Amino acid sequence: LSLFIMRILCVSLVLLQLIGTCFCQFPRACATSEGLRTKVCCPVWEGDGSACGALSGRGFCANVVVSEEPHGPQYPHRGVDDRERWPLAFFNRTCRCAGNYGGYNCGECRFGYWGSNCAEYRVSVRRNILTMSTAEQQKFISYLNLAKNTVSREFVITTGTRKEMGENGENPLFANINTYDLFVWMHYYVSRDALLGGPGNVWADIDFAHESAAFLPWHRVFLLMWESEIRKLTGDFNFTLPYWDWRDAKTCEVCTDSLMGARSSFNPNQISPASVFSSWKVICTQPEDYNNREVLCNASGEGPLLRNPGNHDPSRVSRLPTSGDVDFTVGLQQYETGPMDRFANMSFRNALEGFASPETGMAVPGQSTMHNALHLFMNGTMSSVQGSANDPIFLLHHAFIDSIFERWLRTHQPPRTIYPTANAPIGHNDGYYMVPFLPLYRNGDYFLSNKVLGFEYTYLLDPGIFLQEFITPYLEQAQRIWQWLLGAGMLGALIAAIIAGIIVVVRRKWKRNQRRKRVPSFGERQPLLHSSSDDGSASYQNTL
């Protein structure tokens, strides 16, 4: 028994180390010539002055061991893209945090944990933005605007390839970026085309966060990181991202000046000047230009945020998703099938992402459903994969997509073994580290319920969802054993009737005995009212 317990503890520790750690693109402390030359990203934790907080037992500097499982045929090249076998093109040693510690230097807590020693577990609740008060909505918008106008203190982006930085890192190409655009840039970087050498020579069938299994785990980590950065920036550690429940919507319900911005009366493709978002400049929205110039997006402003909801191509998106679409999609039992890409049939991931029909489960080339439908419906910046995170609706939309993912996980309770370990498109196997996060997260580590990660949705707390999640499984079990239940019920009713009959007979006999005791043999009755000569008053005997 003691040996078994020790094994369980060891497995738990390993899982915590894998799931733990925090984020981001390139920690500022590692974006140096020295960091590139040594390929070591193990920054000092200021709490004890040691790398990765080793003196305090928070973590240690460790070799990066990447998965060698083969990926699918969608990407036939090798050794030409910095994102292959992430993060070895840049670093082969990073911090590995212990227990509940996280962060690029193990100076923070992993998702869901709080306190100086990361010992407090807390569940945060994400809410529907349409049910929040006006003050709460405005606070959220002000936080986004603050992030858009505050340079990240801890993280930078790369503006060039590793090859361009020199063999020994003598030409580091990194740049500052504001906190909001940091996440926009990461979404661009993970989905950009592979540069094969020469102007316009690219490989487009590559995406480390879309069109395969990692789509949902990657965006789950992306949102958790967003929340964490906003909390640190604002000091509001109760902050959570809201979501937009777009089921059965006919219009863009959040496209108002009090929320995400209404349509401008001067230009229908832009946002109303009454919205704070009308002054925002987008980044990373010109992929063809970057490919032709053989460069990476450097996060410079490229123009206003564009949006014209509803004026999209109706042959591509016929309608917005309905409640029935969501229910059918959640009912699909298999997470991935077949080629594990946008052509997969009866795949929950492919149907939710929007490459398959939410009515049949079959792939529908040329059509966009579910997640994809919302992006195209916005008909602007949101329509481009690489630049879509510029639009704040992206956060509301993906928070709701994540809630559907969570509902599927709770409904089917899949073991991690069903997540693909090999032959998924590059970047999507279980053991592949998510691009471009540092420290490192494996895809399979986030193929698990948010009950472990420390966040909840009011959407999943609705009575209807509660009924489906908790009551329906018991009803299904009852259907399988109904004959036994019927027999047990009849036997129980018979036993109850016999016991009730015995009780009635015994009670009647007891009452007759009591009456005999109260009536004297000479026939005189007891008075109902007793007089007391001691106090000269009457005392009423009242039996309850």
PDB file of N, CA, C and O in Angstrom, residues 440-465:
ATOM      1  N   LEU A 440       7.439  26.199 -21.261  1.00  0.00           N
ATOM      2  CA  LEU A 440       6.887  25.271 -22.232  1.00  0.00           C
ATOM      3  C   LEU A 440       5.629  24.580 -21.736  1.00  0.00           C
ATOM      4  O   LEU A 440       5.525  24.203 -20.572  1.00  0.00           O
ATOM      5  N   TYR A 441       4.692  24.397 -22.663  1.00  0.00           N
ATOM      6  CA  TYR A 441       3.459  23.665 -22.398  1.00  0.00           C
ATOM      7  C   TYR A 441       3.292  22.605 -23.482  1.00  0.00           C
ATOM      8  O   TYR A 441       3.344  22.918 -24.660  1.00  0.00           O
ATOM      9  N   ARG A 442       3.034  21.381 -23.083  1.00  0.00           N
ATOM     10  CA  ARG A 442       2.722  20.337 -24.059  1.00  0.00           C
ATOM     11  C   ARG A 442       1.226  20.368 -24.376  1.00  0.00           C
ATOM     12  O   ARG A 442       0.407  20.610 -23.494  1.00  0.00           O
ATOM     13  N   ASN A 443       0.885  20.072 -25.614  1.00  0.00           N
ATOM     14  CA  ASN A 443      -0.520  20.091 -26.021  1.00  0.00           C
ATOM     15  C   ASN A 443      -1.384  19.195 -25.135  1.00  0.00           C
ATOM     16  O   ASN A 443      -2.448  19.603 -24.667  1.00  0.00           O
ATOM     17  N   GLY A 444      -0.930  17.981 -24.923  1.00  0.00           N
ATOM     18  CA  GLY A 444      -1.730  17.019 -24.182  1.00  0.00           C
ATOM     19  C   GLY A 444      -1.974  17.390 -22.744  1.00  0.00           C
ATOM     20  O   GLY A 444      -2.949  16.934 -22.126  1.00  0.00           O
ATOM     21  N   ASP A 445      -1.105  18.238 -22.172  1.00  0.00           N
ATOM     22  CA  ASP A 445      -1.268  18.637 -20.773  1.00  0.00           C
ATOM     23  C   ASP A 445      -2.519  19.478 -20.567  1.00  0.00           C
ATOM     24  O   ASP A 445      -3.010  19.594 -19.440  1.00  0.00           O
ATOM     25  N   TYR A 446      -3.040  20.080 -21.635  1.00  0.00           N
ATOM     26  CA  TYR A 446      -4.219  20.934 -21.507  1.00  0.00           C
ATOM     27  C   TYR A 446      -5.446  20.334 -22.182  1.00  0.00           C
ATOM     28  O   TYR A 446      -6.422  21.021 -22.418  1.00  0.00           O
ATOM     29  N   PHE A 447      -5.362  19.039 -22.413  1.00  0.00           N
ATOM     30  CA  PHE A 447      -6.527  18.283 -22.840  1.00  0.00           C
ATOM     31  C   PHE A 447      -7.194  17.737 -21.568  1.00  0.00           C
ATOM     32  O   PHE A 447      -7.300  16.535 -21.335  1.00  0.00           O
ATOM     33  N   LEU A 448      -7.620  18.667 -20.726  1.00  0.00           N
ATOM     34  CA  LEU A 448      -8.207  18.309 -19.437  1.00  0.00           C
ATOM     35  C   LEU A 448      -9.162  19.389 -18.997  1.00  0.00           C
ATOM     36  O   LEU A 448      -9.104  20.519 -19.459  1.00  0.00           O
ATOM     37  N   SER A 449     -10.032  19.034 -18.062  1.00  0.00           N
ATOM     38  CA  SER A 449     -11.089  19.937 -17.621  1.00  0.00           C
ATOM     39  C   SER A 449     -10.527  21.144 -16.889  1.00  0.00           C
ATOM     40  O   SER A 449      -9.484  21.079 -16.242  1.00  0.00           O
ATOM     41  N   ASN A 450     -11.271  22.259 -16.975  1.00  0.00           N
ATOM     42  CA  ASN A 450     -10.847  23.461 -16.255  1.00  0.00           C
ATOM     43  C   ASN A 450     -10.992  23.317 -14.752  1.00  0.00           C
ATOM     44  O   ASN A 450     -10.589  24.197 -13.997  1.00  0.00           O
ATOM     45  N   LYS A 451     -11.583  22.211 -14.286  1.00  0.00           N
ATOM     46  CA  LYS A 451     -11.662  21.985 -12.845  1.00  0.00           C
ATOM     47  C   LYS A 451     -10.264  21.863 -12.250  1.00  0.00           C
ATOM     48  O   LYS A 451     -10.050  22.120 -11.073  1.00  0.00           O
ATOM     49  N   VAL A 452      -9.290  21.473 -13.072  1.00  0.00           N
ATOM     50  CA  VAL A 452      -7.897  21.383 -12.656  1.00  0.00           C
ATOM     51  C   VAL A 452      -7.212  22.734 -12.807  1.00  0.00           C
ATOM     52  O   VAL A 452      -6.340  23.096 -12.012  1.00  0.00           O
ATOM     53  N   LEU A 453      -7.612  23.504 -13.814  1.00  0.00           N
ATOM     54  CA  LEU A 453      -6.922  24.748 -14.151  1.00  0.00           C
ATOM     55  C   LEU A 453      -7.440  25.950 -13.385  1.00  0.00           C
ATOM     56  O   LEU A 453      -6.849  27.022 -13.456  1.00  0.00           O
ATOM     57  N   GLY A 454      -8.546  25.823 -12.688  1.00  0.00           N
ATOM     58  CA  GLY A 454      -8.984  26.889 -11.796  1.00  0.00           C
ATOM     59  C   GLY A 454      -9.880  27.947 -12.401  1.00  0.00           C
ATOM     60  O   GLY A 454      -9.806  29.108 -11.999  1.00  0.00           O
ATOM     61  N   PHE A 455     -10.738  27.598 -13.372  1.00  0.00           N
ATOM     62  CA  PHE A 455     -11.704  28.569 -13.861  1.00  0.00           C
ATOM     63  C   PHE A 455     -12.993  27.857 -14.242  1.00  0.00           C
ATOM     64  O   PHE A 455     -13.003  26.663 -14.524  1.00  0.00           O
ATOM     65  N   GLU A 456     -14.092  28.610 -14.225  1.00  0.00           N
ATOM     66  CA  GLU A 456     -15.422  28.058 -14.456  1.00  0.00           C
ATOM     67  C   GLU A 456     -16.194  29.040 -15.329  1.00  0.00           C
ATOM     68  O   GLU A 456     -15.799  30.187 -15.492  1.00  0.00           O
ATOM     69  N   TYR A 457     -17.299  28.572 -15.925  1.00  0.00           N
ATOM     70  CA  TYR A 457     -18.142  29.420 -16.756  1.00  0.00           C
ATOM     71  C   TYR A 457     -19.550  29.461 -16.186  1.00  0.00           C
ATOM     72  O   TYR A 457     -20.098  28.421 -15.806  1.00  0.00           O
ATOM     73  N   THR A 458     -20.147  30.658 -16.161  1.00  0.00           N
ATOM     74  CA  THR A 458     -21.554  30.715 -15.772  1.00  0.00           C
ATOM     75  C   THR A 458     -22.403  29.959 -16.786  1.00  0.00           C
ATOM     76  O   THR A 458     -23.455  29.425 -16.453  1.00  0.00           O
ATOM     77  N   TYR A 459     -21.950  29.897 -18.034  1.00  0.00           N
ATOM     78  CA  TYR A 459     -22.648  29.137 -19.082  1.00  0.00           C
ATOM     79  C   TYR A 459     -22.815  27.679 -18.654  1.00  0.00           C
ATOM     80  O   TYR A 459     -23.855  27.075 -18.845  1.00  0.00           O
ATOM     81  N   LEU A 460     -21.778  27.119 -18.044  1.00  0.00           N
ATOM     82  CA  LEU A 460     -21.838  25.724 -17.618  1.00  0.00           C
ATOM     83  C   LEU A 460     -22.568  25.565 -16.295  1.00  0.00           C
ATOM     84  O   LEU A 460     -22.849  24.450 -15.873  1.00  0.00           O
ATOM     85  N   LEU A 461     -22.865  26.688 -15.629  1.00  0.00           N
ATOM     86  CA  LEU A 461     -23.599  26.616 -14.380  1.00  0.00           C
ATOM     87  C   LEU A 461     -25.096  26.819 -14.595  1.00  0.00           C
ATOM     88  O   LEU A 461     -25.866  26.767 -13.646  1.00  0.00           O
ATOM     89  N   ASP A 462     -25.516  27.089 -15.855  1.00  0.00           N
ATOM     90  CA  ASP A 462     -26.943  27.237 -16.145  1.00  0.00           C
ATOM     91  C   ASP A 462     -27.684  25.952 -15.786  1.00  0.00           C
ATOM     92  O   ASP A 462     -27.143  24.852 -15.936  1.00  0.00           O
ATOM     93  N   PRO A 463     -28.939  26.064 -15.310  1.00  0.00           N
ATOM     94  CA  PRO A 463     -29.695  24.862 -14.916  1.00  0.00           C
ATOM     95  C   PRO A 463     -29.775  23.810 -16.017  1.00  0.00           C
ATOM     96  O   PRO A 463     -29.666  22.621 -15.760  1.00  0.00           O
ATOM     97  N   GLY A 464     -29.977  24.241 -17.258  1.00  0.00           N
ATOM     98  CA  GLY A 464     -30.083  23.280 -18.344  1.00  0.00           C
ATOM     99  C   GLY A 464     -28.802  22.487 -18.537  1.00  0.00           C
ATOM    100  O   GLY A 464     -28.820  21.278 -18.760  1.00  0.00           O
ATOM    101  N   ILE A 465     -27.659  23.184 -18.461  1.00  0.00           N
ATOM    102  CA  ILE A 465     -26.376  22.511 -18.611  1.00  0.00           C
ATOM    103  C   ILE A 465     -26.138  21.599 -17.413  1.00  0.00           C
ATOM    104  O   ILE A 465     -25.628  20.487 -17.542  1.00  0.00           O
TER     105      ILE A 465
END
